[in-house]
XYZ file of C-alpha atoms in Angstrom:
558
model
C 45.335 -56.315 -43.931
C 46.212 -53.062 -45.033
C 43.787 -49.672 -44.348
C 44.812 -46.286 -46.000
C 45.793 -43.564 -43.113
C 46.780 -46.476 -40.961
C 50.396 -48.150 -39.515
C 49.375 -51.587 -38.255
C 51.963 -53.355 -36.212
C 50.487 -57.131 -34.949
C 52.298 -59.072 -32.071
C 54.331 -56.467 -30.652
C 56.606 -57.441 -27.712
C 55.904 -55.724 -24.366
C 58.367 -56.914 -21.781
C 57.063 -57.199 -17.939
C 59.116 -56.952 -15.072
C 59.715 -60.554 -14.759
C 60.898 -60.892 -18.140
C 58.081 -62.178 -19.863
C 56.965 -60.601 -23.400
C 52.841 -59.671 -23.723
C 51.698 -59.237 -27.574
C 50.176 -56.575 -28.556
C 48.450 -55.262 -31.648
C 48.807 -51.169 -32.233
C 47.062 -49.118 -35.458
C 48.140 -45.664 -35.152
C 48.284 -42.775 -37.618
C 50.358 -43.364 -40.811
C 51.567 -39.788 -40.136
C 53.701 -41.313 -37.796
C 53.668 -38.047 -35.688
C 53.317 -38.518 -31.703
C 49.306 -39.143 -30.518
C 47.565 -40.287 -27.301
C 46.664 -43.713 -26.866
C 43.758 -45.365 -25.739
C 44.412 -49.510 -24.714
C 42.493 -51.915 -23.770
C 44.161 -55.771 -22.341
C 42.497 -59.231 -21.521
C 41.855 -62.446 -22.744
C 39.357 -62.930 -25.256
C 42.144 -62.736 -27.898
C 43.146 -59.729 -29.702
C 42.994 -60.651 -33.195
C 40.128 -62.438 -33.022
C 37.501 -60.958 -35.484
C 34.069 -60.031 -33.800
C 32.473 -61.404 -36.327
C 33.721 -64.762 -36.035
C 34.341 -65.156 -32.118
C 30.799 -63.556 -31.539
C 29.010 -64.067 -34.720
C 25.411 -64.190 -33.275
C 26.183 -61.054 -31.291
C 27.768 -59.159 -34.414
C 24.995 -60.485 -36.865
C 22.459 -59.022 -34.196
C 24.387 -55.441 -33.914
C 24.568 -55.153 -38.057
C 20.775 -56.141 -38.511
C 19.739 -54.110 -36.378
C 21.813 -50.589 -36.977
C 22.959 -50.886 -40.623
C 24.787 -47.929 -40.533
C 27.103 -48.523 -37.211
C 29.758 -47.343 -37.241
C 29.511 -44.671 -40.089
C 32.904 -44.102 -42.374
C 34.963 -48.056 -40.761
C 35.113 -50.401 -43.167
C 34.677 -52.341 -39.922
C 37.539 -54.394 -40.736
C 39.051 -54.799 -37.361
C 36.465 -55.123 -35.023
C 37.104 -57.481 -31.920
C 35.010 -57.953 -29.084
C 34.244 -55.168 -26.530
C 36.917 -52.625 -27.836
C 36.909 -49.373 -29.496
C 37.082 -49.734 -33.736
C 40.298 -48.283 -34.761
C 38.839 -47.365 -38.259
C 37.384 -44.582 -36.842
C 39.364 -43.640 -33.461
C 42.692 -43.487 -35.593
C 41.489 -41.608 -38.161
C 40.165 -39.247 -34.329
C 44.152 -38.795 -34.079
C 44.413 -41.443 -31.309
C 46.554 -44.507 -31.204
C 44.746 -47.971 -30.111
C 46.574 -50.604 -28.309
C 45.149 -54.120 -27.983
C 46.787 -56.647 -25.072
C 46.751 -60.016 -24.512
C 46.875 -60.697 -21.257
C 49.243 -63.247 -19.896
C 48.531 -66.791 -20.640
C 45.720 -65.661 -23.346
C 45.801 -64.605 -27.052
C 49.457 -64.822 -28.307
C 50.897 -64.176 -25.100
C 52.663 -66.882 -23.252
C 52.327 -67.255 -19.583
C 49.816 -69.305 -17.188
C 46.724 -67.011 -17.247
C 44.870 -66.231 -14.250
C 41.850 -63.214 -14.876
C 41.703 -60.630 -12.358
C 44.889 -61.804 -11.131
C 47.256 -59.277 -9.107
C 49.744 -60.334 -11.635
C 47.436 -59.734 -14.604
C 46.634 -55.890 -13.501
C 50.407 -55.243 -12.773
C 50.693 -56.463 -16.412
C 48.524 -54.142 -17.612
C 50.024 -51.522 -15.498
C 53.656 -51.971 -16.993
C 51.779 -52.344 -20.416
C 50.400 -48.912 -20.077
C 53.838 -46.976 -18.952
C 55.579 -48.874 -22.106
C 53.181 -47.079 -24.404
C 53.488 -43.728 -22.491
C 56.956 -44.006 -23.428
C 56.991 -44.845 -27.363
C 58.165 -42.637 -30.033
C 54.991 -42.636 -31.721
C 53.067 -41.832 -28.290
C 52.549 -38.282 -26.253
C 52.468 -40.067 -23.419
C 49.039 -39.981 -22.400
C 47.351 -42.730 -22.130
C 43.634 -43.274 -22.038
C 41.044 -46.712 -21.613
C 38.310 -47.653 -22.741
C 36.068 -50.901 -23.137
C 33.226 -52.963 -22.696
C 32.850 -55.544 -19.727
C 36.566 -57.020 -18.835
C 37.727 -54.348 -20.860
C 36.422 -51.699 -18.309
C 36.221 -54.193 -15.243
C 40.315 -54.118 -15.521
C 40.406 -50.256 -15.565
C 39.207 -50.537 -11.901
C 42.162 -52.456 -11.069
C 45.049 -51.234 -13.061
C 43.708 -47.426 -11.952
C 44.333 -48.587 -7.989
C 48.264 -48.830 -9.185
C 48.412 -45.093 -10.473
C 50.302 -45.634 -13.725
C 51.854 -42.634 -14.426
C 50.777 -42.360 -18.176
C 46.994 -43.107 -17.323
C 45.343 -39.980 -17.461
C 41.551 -40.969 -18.102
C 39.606 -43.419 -19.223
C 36.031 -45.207 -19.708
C 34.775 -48.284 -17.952
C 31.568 -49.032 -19.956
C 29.613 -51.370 -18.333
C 31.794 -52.999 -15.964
C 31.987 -54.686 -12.766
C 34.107 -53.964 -9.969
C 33.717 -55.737 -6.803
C 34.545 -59.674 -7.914
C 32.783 -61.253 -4.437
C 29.249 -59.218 -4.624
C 29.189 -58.088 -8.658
C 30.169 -61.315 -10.154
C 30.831 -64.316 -7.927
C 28.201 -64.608 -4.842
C 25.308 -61.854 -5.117
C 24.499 -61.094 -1.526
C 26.246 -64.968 -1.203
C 24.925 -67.148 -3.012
C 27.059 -68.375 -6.092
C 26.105 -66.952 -9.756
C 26.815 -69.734 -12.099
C 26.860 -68.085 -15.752
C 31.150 -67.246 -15.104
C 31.865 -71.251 -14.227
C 29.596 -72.578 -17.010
C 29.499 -69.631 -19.405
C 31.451 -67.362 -19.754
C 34.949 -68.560 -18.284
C 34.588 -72.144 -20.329
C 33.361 -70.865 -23.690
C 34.944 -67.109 -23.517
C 38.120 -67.382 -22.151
C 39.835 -70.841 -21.825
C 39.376 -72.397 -25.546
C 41.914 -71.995 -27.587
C 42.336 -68.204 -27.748
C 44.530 -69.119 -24.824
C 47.754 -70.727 -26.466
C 50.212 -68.062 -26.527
C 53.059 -68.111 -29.489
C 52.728 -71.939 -30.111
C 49.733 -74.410 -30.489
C 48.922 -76.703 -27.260
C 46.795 -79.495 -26.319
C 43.918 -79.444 -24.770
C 45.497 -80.818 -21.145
C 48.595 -78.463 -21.725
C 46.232 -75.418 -21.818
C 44.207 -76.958 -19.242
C 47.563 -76.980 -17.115
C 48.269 -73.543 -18.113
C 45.164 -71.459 -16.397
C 44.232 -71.110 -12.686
C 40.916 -72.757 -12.407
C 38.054 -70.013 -11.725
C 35.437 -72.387 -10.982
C 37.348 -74.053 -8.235
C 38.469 -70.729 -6.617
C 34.925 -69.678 -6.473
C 32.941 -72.611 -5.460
C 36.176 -72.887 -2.436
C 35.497 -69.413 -1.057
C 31.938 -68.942 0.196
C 33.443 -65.868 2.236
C 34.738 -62.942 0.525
C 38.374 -63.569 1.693
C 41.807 -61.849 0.725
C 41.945 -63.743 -3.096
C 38.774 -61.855 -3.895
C 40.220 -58.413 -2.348
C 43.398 -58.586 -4.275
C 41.004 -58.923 -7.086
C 39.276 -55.432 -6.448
C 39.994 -52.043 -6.665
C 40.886 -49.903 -3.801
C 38.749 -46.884 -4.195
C 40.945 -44.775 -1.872
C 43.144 -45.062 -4.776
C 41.470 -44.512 -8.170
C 42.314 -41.107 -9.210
C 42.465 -40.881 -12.370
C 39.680 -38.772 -14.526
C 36.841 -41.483 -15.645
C 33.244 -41.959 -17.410
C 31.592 -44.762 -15.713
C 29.108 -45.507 -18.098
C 26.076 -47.815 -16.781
C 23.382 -49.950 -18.139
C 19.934 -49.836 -16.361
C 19.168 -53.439 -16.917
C 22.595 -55.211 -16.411
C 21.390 -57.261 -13.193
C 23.692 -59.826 -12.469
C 27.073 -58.518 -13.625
C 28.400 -55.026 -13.985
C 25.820 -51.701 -13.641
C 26.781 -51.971 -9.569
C 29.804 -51.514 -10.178
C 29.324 -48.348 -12.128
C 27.388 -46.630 -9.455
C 29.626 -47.721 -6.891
C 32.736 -46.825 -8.846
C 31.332 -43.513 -8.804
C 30.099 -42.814 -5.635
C 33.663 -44.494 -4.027
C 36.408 -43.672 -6.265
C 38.809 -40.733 -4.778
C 38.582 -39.367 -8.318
C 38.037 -35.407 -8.210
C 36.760 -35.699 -11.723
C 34.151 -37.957 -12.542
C 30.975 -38.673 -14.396
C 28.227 -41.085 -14.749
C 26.661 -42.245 -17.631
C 23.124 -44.241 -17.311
C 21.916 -46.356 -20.742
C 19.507 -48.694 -21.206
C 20.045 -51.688 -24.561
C 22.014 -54.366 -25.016
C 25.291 -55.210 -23.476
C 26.937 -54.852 -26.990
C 24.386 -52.028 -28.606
C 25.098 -48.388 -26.663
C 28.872 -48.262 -26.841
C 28.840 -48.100 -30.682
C 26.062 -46.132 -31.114
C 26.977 -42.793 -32.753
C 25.917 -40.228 -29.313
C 27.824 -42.301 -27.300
C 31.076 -42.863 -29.636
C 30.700 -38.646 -29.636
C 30.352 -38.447 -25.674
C 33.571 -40.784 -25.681
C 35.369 -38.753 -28.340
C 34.872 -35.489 -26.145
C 36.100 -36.747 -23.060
C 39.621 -37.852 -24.456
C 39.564 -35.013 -26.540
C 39.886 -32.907 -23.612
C 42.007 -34.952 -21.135
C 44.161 -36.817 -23.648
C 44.436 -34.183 -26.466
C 44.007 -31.045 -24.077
C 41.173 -29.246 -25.950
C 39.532 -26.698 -24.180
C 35.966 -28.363 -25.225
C 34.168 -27.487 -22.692
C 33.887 -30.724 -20.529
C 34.798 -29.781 -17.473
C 31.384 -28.199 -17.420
C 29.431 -31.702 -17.928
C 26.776 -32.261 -15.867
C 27.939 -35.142 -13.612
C 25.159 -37.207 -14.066
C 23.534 -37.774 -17.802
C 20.804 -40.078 -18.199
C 18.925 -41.808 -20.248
C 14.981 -41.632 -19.476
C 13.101 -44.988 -19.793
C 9.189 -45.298 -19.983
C 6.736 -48.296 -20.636
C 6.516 -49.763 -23.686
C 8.687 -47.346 -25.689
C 12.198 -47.265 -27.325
C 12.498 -43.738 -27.127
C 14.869 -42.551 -24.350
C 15.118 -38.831 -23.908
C 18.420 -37.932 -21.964
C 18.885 -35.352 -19.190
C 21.195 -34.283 -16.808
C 22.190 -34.695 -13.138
C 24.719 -33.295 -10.707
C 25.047 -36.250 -8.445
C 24.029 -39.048 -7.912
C 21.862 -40.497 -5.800
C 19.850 -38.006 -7.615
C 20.057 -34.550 -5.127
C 16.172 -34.623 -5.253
C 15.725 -38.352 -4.049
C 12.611 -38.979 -1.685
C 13.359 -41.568 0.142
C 10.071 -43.827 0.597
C 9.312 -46.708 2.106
C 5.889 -48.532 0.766
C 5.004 -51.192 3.221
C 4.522 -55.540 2.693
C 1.067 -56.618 3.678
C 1.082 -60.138 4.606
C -2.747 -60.526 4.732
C -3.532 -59.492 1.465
C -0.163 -59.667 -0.259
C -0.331 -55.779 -0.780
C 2.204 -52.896 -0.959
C 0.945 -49.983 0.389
C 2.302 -46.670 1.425
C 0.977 -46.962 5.110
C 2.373 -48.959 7.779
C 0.439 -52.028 8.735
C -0.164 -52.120 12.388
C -0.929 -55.703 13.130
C 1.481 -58.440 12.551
C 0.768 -60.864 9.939
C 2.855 -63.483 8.055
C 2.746 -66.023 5.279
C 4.570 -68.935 3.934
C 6.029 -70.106 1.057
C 8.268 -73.156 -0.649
C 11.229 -71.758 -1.118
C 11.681 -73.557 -4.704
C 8.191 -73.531 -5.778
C 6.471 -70.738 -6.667
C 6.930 -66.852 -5.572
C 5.044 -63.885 -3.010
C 4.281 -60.894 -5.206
C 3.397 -58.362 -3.471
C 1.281 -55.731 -5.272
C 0.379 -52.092 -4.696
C -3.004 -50.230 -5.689
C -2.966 -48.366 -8.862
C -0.550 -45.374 -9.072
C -2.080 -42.382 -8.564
C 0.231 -39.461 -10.317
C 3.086 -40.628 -12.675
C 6.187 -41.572 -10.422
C 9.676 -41.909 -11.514
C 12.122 -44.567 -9.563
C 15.661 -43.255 -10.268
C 18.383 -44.915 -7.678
C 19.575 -47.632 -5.741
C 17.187 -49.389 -3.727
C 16.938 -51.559 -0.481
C 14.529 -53.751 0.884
C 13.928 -55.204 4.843
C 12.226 -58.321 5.060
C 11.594 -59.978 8.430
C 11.799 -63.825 7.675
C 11.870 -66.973 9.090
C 12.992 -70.600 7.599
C 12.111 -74.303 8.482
C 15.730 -75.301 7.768
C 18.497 -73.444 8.837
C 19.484 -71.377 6.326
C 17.458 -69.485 3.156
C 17.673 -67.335 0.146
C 15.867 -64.737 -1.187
C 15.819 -63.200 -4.620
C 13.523 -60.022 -4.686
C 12.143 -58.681 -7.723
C 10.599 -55.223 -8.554
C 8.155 -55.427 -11.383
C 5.762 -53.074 -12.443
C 2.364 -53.744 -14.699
C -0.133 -51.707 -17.068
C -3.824 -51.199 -16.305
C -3.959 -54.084 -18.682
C -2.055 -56.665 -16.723
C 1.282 -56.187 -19.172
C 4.513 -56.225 -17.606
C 6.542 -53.499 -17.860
C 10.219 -55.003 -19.312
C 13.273 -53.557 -20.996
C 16.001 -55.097 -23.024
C 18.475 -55.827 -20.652
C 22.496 -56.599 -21.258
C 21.556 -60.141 -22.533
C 17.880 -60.924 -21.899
C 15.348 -58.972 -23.733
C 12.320 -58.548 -21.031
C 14.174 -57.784 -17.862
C 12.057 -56.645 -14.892
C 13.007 -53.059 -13.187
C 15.452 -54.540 -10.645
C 16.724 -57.249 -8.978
C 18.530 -57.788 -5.693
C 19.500 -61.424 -3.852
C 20.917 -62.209 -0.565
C 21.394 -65.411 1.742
C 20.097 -65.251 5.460
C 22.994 -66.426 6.560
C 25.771 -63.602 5.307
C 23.199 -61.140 6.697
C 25.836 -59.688 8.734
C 26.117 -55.523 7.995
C 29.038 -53.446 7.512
C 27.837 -50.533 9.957
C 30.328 -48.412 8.351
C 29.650 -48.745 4.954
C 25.944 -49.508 4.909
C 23.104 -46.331 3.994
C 20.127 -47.026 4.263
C 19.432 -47.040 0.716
C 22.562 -49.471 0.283
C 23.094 -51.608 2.670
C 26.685 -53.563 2.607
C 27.279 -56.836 3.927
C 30.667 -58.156 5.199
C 30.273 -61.731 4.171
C 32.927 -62.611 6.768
C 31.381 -65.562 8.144
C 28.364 -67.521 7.969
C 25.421 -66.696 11.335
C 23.334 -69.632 10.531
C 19.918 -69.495 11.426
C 17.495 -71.164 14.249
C 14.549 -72.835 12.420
C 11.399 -70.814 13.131
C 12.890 -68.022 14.302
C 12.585 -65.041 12.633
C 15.532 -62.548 11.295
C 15.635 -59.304 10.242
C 17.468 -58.939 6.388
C 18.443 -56.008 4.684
C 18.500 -56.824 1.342
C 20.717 -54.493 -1.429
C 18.745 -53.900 -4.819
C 20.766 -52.953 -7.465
C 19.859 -49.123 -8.981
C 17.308 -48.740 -11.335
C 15.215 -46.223 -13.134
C 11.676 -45.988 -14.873
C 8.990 -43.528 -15.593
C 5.602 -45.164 -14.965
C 2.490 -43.389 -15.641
C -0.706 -43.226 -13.735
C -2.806 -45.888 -12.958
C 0.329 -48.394 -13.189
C 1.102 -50.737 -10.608
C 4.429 -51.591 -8.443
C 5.054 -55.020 -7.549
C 7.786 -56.330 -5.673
C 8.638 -60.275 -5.987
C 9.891 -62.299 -3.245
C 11.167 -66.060 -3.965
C 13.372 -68.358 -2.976
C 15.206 -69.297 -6.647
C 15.980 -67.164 -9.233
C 13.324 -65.286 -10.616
C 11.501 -66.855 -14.258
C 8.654 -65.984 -15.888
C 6.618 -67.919 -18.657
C 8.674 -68.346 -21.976
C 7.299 -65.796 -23.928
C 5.755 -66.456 -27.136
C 7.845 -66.051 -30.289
C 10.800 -66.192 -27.871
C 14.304 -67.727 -29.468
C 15.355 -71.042 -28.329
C 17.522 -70.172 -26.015
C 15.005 -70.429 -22.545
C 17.928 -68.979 -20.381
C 18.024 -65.293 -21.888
C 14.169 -64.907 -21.727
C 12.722 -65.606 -18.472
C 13.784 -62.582 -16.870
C 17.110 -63.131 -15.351
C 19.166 -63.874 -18.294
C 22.131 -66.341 -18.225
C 22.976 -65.061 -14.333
C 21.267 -67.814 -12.657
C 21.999 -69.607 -9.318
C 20.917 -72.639 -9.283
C 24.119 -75.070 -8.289
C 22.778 -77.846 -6.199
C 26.502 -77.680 -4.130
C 25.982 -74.008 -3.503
C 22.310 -74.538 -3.366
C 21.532 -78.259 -1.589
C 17.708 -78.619 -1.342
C 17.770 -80.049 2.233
C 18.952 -76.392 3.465
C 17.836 -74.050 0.874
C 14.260 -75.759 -0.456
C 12.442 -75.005 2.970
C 9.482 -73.053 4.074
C 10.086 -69.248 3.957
C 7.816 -66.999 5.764
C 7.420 -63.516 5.423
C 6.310 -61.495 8.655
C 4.626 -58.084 7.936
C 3.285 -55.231 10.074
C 3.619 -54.451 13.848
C 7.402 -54.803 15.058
C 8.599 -57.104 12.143
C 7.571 -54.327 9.720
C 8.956 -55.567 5.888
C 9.275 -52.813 3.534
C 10.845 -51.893 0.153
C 12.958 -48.711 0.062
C 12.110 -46.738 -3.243
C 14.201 -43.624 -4.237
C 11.773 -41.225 -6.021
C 11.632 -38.495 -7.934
C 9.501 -35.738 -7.327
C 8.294 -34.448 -10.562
């Protein structure tokens, strides 16, 4: 297909170090005059259209902004990546991979893979050095497309001079396998099956279904074989001491059980001397098309691909987006770190005896029990009385005690209207997702001292401490960062269960149960990962006294 302004050169060769050949697709000015580049590589297939690999997801994007994307034709749109109708006609070249073993590219694929990001790495100092390129080289993308930009930055390619992780991941063992340890099953029966091993993966010639079966490491077993977060998962992460490069980590506040973690952490981590952090709420396809964001995107290359003195370097470091009950207005303002400098750190207290949270400490020790897999504590606190904003990470420590020798516990912060209604936002997938959501198993309770806060704290997952029936254990529990402005009169509520956190299906919902309960697709529920014998005990809570459960909530004074 042919578009005026616009050289399009499909299936170009780009030869590794070991000899291989990567395809790649590249639309750049029809000027033909040198212009930065911004890439993105992975393996949902370059060429294949957005509105045919993710129809549903397109045909909801179109409906509901009919004027996306304002001037493209739209004509070559794939999944995740930037729209070249409108970031060539920007004066920047875009440069779509496939990654080994994926697309057109030959080669036995294997995501994350240290050979996959030194792929990408010799992908990106090819382009730096075309005729047709300045040599600078920027990133940008959506999910994988921005969870690789962790990676490939920890190499230091010489032509990488900034670039945009929107939404993504970046710690494989606590973002996107195991959350606090126990296995998330949407990437071995979602997403791995249905969006990256069909038949995208076949390289230069067609195979059968064995042969490509033969030609991919198998994700599912490498996961479900490594409980412990072990040297295959650190060769699959970043090493912050070593990300350097200028980036916009842009975050969604409702992502729970993929990437917004790895956004804050990615900022608060990298060695990068210039970085910024940018908080949405939406969909996990909406915000990065959406005309303010496509302009805050614009202005950051502009200045550190193209040089323009446009007055970035002055950006606040922190810009977010405000959300409030019941509304789809979100107001933006500005922050110069984050946590947020003005963070009160406060603790508001479990109350066994009346299944309360309240801002006083509860002097006498109480307790009460629960099925693990049958139905939840909720914990709920008197009526608000000034508006309070939530804006951070936050942390919960729950004294507990199991009748078998090992438990779970998903915690859940909710919030509710004098009415009763539950506060909810569209999250990355499901469209009522609570305020925030953090999971651990008893057993990987084990602290890094030198890398837990108190508003964060980090486990080691280094070996399993199971536990003595009956006896009880102290957990710190890591709840991923949030933010909310609830009004007077509202009510916090913090969830504590032993299985993933559902609500009713709601009425009018789409068929599709999994992406409206509240936790969207990122459930944990395998029965190998999960036996019943071990993990569908009785779980009791201890309160008050010595054994004093709280949740840690970072707020903002007005």
């Amino acid at each position: 297909m042919h578009a005026p302004g616009m050289i399009i050169e499909r299936d170009v060769s780009i030869r590794m170090d070991d000899g291989l050949q990567l395809k790649a697709d590249v639309f750049r000015p029809a000027d033909g005059q040198p212009a930065p580049i911004i890439m993105t590589s992975g393996p949902y297939g370059k060429g294949v259209p957005y509105n045919v690999g993710f129809a549903s997801q397109w045909k909801w994007l179109i409906e509901k902004y009919r004027d996306v994307l304002p001037g493209s034709a739209r004509d070559f749109m794939v999944w995740e990546t930037l729209d070249p109708q409108i970031w060539v006609p920007w004066g920047y070249v875009c440069i779509r991979v496939d990654s080994r073993g994926a697309g057109r590219s030959p080669g036995h694929l294997d995501v994350f893979s240290p050979r996959e990001t030194k792929d990408f790495h010799d992908a990106i100092e090819w382009a730096g050095v075309q005729s047709w390129s300045t040599g600078d080289v920027g990133l940008c993308g959506i999910s994988y497309y921005a969870m690789n930009q962790w990676q490939v930055a920890s190499l230091q390619p010489s032509h990488l001079k900034a670039m945009i992780p929107w939404e993504g991941a970046a710690d494989i063992y606590r973002d996107f396998a195991r959350h606090g340890g126990i296995q998330s099953n949407h990437f071995l029966t979602v997403w791995y099956p249905r969006q990256v091993a069909p038949e995208r993966a076949t390289g230069p010639a067609e195979f059968t279904a064995d042969e490509l079966l033969a030609n991919r490491s198998d994700l599912g077993k490498q996961f479900r074989e490594r409980a412990l977060d072990d040297e295959w998962y650190r060769t699959r992460c970043p090493q912050w001491d070593k990300v350097i490069v200028p980036f916009l980590s842009a975050a969604s506040w409702a992502g729970f059980g993929l990437h917004p973690r790895g956004n804050f952490e990615a900022f608060t981590q990298a060695a990068s001397k210039q970085k910024w952090l940018e908080c949405h709420p939406g969909r996990h396809e909406e915000w990065f098309y959406l005309n303010d964001s496509m302009q805050l995107q614009k202005r950051f290359f502009d200045h550190f691909l193209k040089k323009e003195a446009n007055g970035w370097n002055d950006e606040p470091a922190v810009r977010l987006h405000e959300r409030r009950p019941f509304s789809t207005e979100f107001s933006v303002r500005t922050e110069e770190a984050w946590p947020l400098p003005s963070t009160v750190w406060t603790p508001t207290f479990l109350g066994a005896s009346d299944n309360d949270l309240t801002w006083n400490k509860p002097q006498e020790l109480r307790s009460v029990t629960f099925d693990a897999l049958g139905d939840p504590l909720t914990f709920i606190s008197p009526p608000l009385e000034a508006d309070m904003e939530i804006t951070g990470p936050l942390a919960a420590k729950i004294f507990a005690s199991s009748s078998t020798t090992d438990l779970d516990l998903f915690l859940t912060l909710q919030a509710f209207a004098p009415n009763g209604a539950e506060v909810s936002f569209q999250g990355t997938i499901d469209p009522h997702t609570p305020l925030a959501q953090g999971w651990l198993r008893a057993s990987h309770r084990k602290l890094d001292t030198a890398k837990s806060l108190p508003y964060r704290p980090y486990h080691t997952h280094d070996e399993i401490q199971g536990l003595e029936p009956g006896k009880v254990y102290e957990l710190d529990v890591e709840i991923w960062p949030t933010h909310v402005m609830l009004p007077a009169g509202y009510k916090l509520a913090l969830q504590i269960s032993g299985k993933d956190f559902e609500r009713p299906l709601l009425a009018g919902a789409p068929p599709d149960p999994l992406v409206n309960r509240g936790s969207g697709p990122f459930l944990h529920d395998d029965p190998e990962d999960r036996p019943p014998g071990i993990f569908g005990g009785r779980t009791t809570i201890c309160t008050g006294g010595e054994e004093m459960s709280y949740l840690l909530l970072p707020i903002i004074p007005s």
